[in-house]
PDB file of N, CA and C in Angstrom:
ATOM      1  N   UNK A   1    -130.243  32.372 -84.821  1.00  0.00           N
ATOM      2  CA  UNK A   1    -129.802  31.352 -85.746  1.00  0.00           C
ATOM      3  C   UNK A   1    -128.817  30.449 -85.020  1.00  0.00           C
ATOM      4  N   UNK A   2    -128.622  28.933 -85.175  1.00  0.00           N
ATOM      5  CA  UNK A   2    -127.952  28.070 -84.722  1.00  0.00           C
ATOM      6  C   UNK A   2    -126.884  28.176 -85.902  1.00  0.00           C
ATOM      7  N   UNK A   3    -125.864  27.317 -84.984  1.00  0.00           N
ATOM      8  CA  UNK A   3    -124.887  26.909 -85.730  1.00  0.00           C
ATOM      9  C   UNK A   3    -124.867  25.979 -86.369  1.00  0.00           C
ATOM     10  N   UNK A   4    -125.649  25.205 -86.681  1.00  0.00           N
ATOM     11  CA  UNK A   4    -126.102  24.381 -87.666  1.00  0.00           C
ATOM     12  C   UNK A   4    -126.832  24.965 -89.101  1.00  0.00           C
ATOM     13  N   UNK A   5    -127.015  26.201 -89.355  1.00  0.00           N
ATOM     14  CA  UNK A   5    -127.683  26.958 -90.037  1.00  0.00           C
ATOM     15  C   UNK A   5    -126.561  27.650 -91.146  1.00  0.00           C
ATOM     16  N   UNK A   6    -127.064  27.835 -91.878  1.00  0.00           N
ATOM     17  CA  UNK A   6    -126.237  28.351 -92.987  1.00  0.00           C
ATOM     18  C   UNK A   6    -127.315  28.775 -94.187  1.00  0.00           C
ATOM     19  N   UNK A   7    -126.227  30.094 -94.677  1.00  0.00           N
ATOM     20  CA  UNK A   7    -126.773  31.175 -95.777  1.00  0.00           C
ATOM     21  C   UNK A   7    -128.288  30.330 -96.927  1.00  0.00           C
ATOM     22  N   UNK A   8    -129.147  31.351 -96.837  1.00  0.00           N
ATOM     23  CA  UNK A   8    -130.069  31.388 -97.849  1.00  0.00           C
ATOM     24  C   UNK A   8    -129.983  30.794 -98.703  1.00  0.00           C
ATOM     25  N   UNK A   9    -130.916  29.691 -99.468  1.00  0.00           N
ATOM     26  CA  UNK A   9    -130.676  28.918-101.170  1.00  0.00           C
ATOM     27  C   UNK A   9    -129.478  28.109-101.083  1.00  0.00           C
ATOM     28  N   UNK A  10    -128.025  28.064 -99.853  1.00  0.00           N
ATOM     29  CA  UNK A  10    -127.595  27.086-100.451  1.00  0.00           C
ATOM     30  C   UNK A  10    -127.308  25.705 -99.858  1.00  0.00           C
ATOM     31  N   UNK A  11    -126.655  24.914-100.349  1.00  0.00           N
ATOM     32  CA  UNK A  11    -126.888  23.309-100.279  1.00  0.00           C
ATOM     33  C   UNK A  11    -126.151  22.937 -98.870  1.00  0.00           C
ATOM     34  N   UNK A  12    -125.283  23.642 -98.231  1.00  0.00           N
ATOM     35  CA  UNK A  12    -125.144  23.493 -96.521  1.00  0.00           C
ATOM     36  C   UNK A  12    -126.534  23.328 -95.982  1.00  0.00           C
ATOM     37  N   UNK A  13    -127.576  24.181 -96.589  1.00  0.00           N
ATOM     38  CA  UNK A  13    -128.743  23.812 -96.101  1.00  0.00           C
ATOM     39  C   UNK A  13    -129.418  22.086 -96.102  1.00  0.00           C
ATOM     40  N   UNK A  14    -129.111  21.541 -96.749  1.00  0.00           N
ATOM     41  CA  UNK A  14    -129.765  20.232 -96.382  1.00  0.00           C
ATOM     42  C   UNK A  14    -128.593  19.603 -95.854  1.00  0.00           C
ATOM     43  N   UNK A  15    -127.243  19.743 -95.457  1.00  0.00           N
ATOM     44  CA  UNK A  15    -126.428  19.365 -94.738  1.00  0.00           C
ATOM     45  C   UNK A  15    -126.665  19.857 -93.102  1.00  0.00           C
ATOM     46  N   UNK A  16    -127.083  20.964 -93.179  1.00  0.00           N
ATOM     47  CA  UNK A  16    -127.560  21.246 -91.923  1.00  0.00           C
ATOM     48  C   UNK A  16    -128.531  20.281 -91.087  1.00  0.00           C
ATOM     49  N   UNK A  17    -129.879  20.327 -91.712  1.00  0.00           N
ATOM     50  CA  UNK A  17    -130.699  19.376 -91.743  1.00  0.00           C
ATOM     51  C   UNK A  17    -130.544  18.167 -91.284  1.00  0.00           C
ATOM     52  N   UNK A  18    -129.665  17.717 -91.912  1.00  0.00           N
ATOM     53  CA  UNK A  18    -129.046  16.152 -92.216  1.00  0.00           C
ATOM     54  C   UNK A  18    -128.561  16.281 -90.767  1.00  0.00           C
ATOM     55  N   UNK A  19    -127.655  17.168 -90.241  1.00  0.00           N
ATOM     56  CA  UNK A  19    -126.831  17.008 -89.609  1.00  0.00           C
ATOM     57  C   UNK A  19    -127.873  17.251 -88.178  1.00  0.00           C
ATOM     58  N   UNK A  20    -128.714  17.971 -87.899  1.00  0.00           N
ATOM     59  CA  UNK A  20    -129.937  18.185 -87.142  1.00  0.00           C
ATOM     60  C   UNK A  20    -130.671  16.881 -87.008  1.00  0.00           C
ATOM     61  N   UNK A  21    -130.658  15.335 -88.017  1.00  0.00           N
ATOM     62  CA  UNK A  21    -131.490  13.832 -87.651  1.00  0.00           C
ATOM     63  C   UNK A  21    -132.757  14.280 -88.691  1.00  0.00           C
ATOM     64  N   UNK A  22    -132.930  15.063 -89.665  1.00  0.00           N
ATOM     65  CA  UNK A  22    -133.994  14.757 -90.439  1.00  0.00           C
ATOM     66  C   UNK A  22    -132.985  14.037 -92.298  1.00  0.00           C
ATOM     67  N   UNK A  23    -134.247  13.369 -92.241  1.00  0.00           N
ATOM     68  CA  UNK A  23    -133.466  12.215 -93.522  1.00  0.00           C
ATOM     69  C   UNK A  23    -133.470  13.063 -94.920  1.00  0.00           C
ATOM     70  N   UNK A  24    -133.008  13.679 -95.172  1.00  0.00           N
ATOM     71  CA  UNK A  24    -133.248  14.366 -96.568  1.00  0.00           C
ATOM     72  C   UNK A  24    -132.410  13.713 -97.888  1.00  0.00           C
ATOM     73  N   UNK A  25    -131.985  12.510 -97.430  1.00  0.00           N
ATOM     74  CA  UNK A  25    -132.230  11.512 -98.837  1.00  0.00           C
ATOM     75  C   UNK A  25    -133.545  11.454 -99.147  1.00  0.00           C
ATOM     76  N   UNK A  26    -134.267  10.942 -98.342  1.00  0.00           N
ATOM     77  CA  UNK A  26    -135.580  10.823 -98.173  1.00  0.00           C
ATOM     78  C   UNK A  26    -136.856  11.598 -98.869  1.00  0.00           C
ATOM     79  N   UNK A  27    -136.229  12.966 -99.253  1.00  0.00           N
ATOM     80  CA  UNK A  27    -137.083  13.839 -99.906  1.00  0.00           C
ATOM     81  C   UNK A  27    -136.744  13.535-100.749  1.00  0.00           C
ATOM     82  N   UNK A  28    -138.217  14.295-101.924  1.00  0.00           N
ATOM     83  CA  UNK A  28    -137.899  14.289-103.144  1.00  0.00           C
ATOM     84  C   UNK A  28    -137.457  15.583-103.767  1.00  0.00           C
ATOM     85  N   UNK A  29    -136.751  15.597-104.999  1.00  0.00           N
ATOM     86  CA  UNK A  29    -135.997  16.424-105.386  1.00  0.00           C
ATOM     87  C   UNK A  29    -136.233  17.919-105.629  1.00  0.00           C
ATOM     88  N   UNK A  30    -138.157  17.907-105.343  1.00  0.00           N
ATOM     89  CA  UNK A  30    -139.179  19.396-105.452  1.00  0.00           C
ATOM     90  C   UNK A  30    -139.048  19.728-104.017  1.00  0.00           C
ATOM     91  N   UNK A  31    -138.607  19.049-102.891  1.00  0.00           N
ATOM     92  CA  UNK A  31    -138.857  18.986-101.733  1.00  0.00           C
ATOM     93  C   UNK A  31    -137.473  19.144-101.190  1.00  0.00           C
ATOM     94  N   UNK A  32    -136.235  18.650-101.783  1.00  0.00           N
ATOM     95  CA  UNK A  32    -135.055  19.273-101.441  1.00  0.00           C
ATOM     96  C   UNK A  32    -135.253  20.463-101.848  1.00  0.00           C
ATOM     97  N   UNK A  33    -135.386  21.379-103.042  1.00  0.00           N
ATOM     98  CA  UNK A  33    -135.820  22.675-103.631  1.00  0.00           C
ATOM     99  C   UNK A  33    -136.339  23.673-102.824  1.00  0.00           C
ATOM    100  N   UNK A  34    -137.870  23.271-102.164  1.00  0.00           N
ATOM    101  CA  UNK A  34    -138.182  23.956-100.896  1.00  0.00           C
ATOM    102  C   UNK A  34    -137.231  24.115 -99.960  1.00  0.00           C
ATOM    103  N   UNK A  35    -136.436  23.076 -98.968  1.00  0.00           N
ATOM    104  CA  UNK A  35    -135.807  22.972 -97.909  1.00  0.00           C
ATOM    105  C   UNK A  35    -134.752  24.272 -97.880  1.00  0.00           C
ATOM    106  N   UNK A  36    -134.049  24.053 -99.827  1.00  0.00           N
ATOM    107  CA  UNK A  36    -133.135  24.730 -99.962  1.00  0.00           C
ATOM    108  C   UNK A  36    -132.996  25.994-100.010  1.00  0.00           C
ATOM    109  N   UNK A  37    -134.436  26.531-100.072  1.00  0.00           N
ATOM    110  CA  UNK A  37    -134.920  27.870-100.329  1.00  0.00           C
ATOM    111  C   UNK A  37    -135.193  28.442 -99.004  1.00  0.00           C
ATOM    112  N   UNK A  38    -134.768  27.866 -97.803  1.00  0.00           N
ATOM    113  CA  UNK A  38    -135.263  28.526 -96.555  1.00  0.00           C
ATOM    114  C   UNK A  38    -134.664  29.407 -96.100  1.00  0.00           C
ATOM    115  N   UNK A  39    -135.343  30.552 -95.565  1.00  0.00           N
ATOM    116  CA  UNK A  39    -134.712  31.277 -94.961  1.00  0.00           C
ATOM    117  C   UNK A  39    -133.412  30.886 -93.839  1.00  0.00           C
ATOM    118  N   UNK A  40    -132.877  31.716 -93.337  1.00  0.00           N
ATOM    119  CA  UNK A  40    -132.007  31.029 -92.087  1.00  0.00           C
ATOM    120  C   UNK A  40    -132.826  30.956 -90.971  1.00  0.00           C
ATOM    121  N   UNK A  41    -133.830  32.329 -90.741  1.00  0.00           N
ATOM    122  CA  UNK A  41    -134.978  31.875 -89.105  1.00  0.00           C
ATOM    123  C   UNK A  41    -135.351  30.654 -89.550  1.00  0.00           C
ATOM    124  N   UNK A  42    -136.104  30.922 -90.773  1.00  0.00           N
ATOM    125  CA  UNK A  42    -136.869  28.926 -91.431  1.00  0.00           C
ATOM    126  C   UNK A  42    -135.831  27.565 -91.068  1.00  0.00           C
ATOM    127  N   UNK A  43    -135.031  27.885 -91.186  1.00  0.00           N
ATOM    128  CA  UNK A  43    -134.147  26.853 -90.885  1.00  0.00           C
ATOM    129  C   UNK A  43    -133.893  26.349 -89.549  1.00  0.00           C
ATOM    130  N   UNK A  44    -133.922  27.749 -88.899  1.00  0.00           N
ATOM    131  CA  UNK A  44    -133.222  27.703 -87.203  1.00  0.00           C
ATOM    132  C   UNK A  44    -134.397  26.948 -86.659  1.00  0.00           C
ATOM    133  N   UNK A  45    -136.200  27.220 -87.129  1.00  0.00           N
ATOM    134  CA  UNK A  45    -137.241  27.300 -86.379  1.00  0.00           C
ATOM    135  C   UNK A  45    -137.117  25.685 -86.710  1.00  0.00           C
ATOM    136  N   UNK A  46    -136.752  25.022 -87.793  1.00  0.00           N
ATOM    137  CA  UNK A  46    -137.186  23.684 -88.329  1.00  0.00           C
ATOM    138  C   UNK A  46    -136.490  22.648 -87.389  1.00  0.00           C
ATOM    139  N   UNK A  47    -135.016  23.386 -86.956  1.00  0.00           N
ATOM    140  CA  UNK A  47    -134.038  22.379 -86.470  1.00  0.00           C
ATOM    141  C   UNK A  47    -134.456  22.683 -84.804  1.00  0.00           C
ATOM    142  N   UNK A  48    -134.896  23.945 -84.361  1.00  0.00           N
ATOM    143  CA  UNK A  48    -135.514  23.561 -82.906  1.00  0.00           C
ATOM    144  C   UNK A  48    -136.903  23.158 -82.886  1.00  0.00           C
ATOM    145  N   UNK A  49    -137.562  23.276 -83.626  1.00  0.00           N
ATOM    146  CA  UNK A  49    -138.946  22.004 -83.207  1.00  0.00           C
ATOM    147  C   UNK A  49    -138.618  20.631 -83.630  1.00  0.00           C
ATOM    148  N   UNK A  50    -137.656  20.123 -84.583  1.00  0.00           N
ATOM    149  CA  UNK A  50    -137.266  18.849 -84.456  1.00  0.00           C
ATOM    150  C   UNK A  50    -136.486  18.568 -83.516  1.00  0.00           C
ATOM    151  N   UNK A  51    -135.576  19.516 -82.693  1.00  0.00           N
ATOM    152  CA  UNK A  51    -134.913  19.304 -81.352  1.00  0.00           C
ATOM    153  C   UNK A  51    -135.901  18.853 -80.031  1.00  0.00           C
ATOM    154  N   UNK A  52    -136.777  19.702 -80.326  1.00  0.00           N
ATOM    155  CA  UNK A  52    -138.225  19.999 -78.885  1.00  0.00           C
ATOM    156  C   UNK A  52    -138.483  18.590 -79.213  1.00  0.00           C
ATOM    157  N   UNK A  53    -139.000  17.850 -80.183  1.00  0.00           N
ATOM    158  CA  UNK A  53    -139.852  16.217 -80.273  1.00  0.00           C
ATOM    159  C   UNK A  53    -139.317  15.624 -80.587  1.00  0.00           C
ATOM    160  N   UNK A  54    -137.576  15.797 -80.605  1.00  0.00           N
ATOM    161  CA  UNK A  54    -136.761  14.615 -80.196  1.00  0.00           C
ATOM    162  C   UNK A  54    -136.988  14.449 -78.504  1.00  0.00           C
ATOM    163  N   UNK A  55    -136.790  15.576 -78.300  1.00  0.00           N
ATOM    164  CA  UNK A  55    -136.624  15.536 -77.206  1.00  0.00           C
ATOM    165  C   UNK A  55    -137.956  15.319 -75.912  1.00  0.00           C
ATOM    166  N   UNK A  56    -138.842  15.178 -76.799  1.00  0.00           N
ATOM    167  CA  UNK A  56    -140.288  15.085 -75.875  1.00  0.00           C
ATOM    168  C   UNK A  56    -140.610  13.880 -76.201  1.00  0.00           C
ATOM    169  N   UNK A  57    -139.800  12.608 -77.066  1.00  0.00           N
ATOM    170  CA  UNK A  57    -140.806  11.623 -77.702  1.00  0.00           C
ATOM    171  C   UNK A  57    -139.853  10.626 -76.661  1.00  0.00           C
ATOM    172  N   UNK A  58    -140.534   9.435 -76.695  1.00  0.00           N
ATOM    173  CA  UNK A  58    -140.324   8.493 -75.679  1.00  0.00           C
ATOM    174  C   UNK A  58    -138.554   8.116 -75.793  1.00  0.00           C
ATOM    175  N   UNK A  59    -137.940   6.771 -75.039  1.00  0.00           N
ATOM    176  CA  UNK A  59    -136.747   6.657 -75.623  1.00  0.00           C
ATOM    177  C   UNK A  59    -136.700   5.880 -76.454  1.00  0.00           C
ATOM    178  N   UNK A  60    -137.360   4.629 -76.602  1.00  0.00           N
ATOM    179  CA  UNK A  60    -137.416   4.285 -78.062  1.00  0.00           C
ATOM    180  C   UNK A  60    -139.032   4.091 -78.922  1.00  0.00           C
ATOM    181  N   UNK A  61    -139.238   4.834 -79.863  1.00  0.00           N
ATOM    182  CA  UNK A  61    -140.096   5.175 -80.520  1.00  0.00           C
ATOM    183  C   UNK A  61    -139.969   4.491 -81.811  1.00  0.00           C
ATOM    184  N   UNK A  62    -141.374   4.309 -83.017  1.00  0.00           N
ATOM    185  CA  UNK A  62    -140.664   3.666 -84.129  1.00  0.00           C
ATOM    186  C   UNK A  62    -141.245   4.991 -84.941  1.00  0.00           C
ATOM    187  N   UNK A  63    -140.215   5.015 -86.118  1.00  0.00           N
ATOM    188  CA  UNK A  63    -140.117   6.227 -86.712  1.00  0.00           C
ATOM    189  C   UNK A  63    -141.448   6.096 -87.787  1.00  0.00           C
ATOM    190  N   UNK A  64    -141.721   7.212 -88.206  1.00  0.00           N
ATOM    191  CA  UNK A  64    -143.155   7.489 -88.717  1.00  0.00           C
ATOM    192  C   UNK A  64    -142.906   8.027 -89.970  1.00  0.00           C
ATOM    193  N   UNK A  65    -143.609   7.953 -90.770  1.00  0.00           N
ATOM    194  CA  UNK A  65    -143.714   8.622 -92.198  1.00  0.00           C
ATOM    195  C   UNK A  65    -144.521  10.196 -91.842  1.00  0.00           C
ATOM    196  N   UNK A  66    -143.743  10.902 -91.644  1.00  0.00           N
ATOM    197  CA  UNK A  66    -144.739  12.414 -91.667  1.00  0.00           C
ATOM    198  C   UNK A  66    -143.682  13.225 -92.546  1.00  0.00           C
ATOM    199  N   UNK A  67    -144.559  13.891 -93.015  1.00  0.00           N
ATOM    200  CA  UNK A  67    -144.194  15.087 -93.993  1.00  0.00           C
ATOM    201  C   UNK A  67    -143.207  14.515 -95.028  1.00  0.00           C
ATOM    202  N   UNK A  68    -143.183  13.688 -95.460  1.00  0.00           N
ATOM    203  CA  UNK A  68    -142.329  13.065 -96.520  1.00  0.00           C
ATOM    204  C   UNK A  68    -140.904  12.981 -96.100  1.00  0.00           C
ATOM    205  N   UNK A  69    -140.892  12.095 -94.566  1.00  0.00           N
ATOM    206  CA  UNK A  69    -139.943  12.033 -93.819  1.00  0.00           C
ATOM    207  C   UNK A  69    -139.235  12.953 -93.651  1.00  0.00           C
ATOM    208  N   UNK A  70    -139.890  14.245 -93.894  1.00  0.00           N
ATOM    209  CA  UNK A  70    -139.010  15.376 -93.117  1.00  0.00           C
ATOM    210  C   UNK A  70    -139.342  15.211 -91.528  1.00  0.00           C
ATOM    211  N   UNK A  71    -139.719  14.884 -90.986  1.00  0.00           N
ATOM    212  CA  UNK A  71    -139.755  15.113 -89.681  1.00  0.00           C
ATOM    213  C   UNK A  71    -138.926  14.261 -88.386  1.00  0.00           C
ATOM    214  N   UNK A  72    -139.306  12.827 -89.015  1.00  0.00           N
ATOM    215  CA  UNK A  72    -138.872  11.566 -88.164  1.00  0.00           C
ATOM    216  C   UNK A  72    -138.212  10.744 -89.461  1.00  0.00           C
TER     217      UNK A  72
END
């Protein structure tokens, strides 16, 4: 688990997130619900594959609509 990660169900969890470069204004409010429900591995795994394709995508890229802007 990263240090960006925090306890099960609660709302540090989309601060985490947030704080990791995914837009979770952006979700909708069934979709904050999911996020919020993640485990802590779920969490850790979400914020290092959005680390890995920050880090693999060009230097300037234009941001994409995927997964209901959870991703980019």
């Amino acid at each position: 688990m990263t240090e960006n990660t925090a306890p099960h169900g609660t709302e540090p969890t989309l601060e985490a997130l947030a704080a990791a470069g995914f837009d979770v204004d952006a979700l909708s409010d069934e979709q904050q619900e999911v996020v919020m429900a993640l485990t802590p591995e779920e969490l850790a795994l979400l914020v290092d594959i959005r680390g890995r394709l920050d880090a693999a995508a060009p230097e300037v890229q234009a941001h994409a609509d995927v997964a209901g802007g959870a991703l980019f």
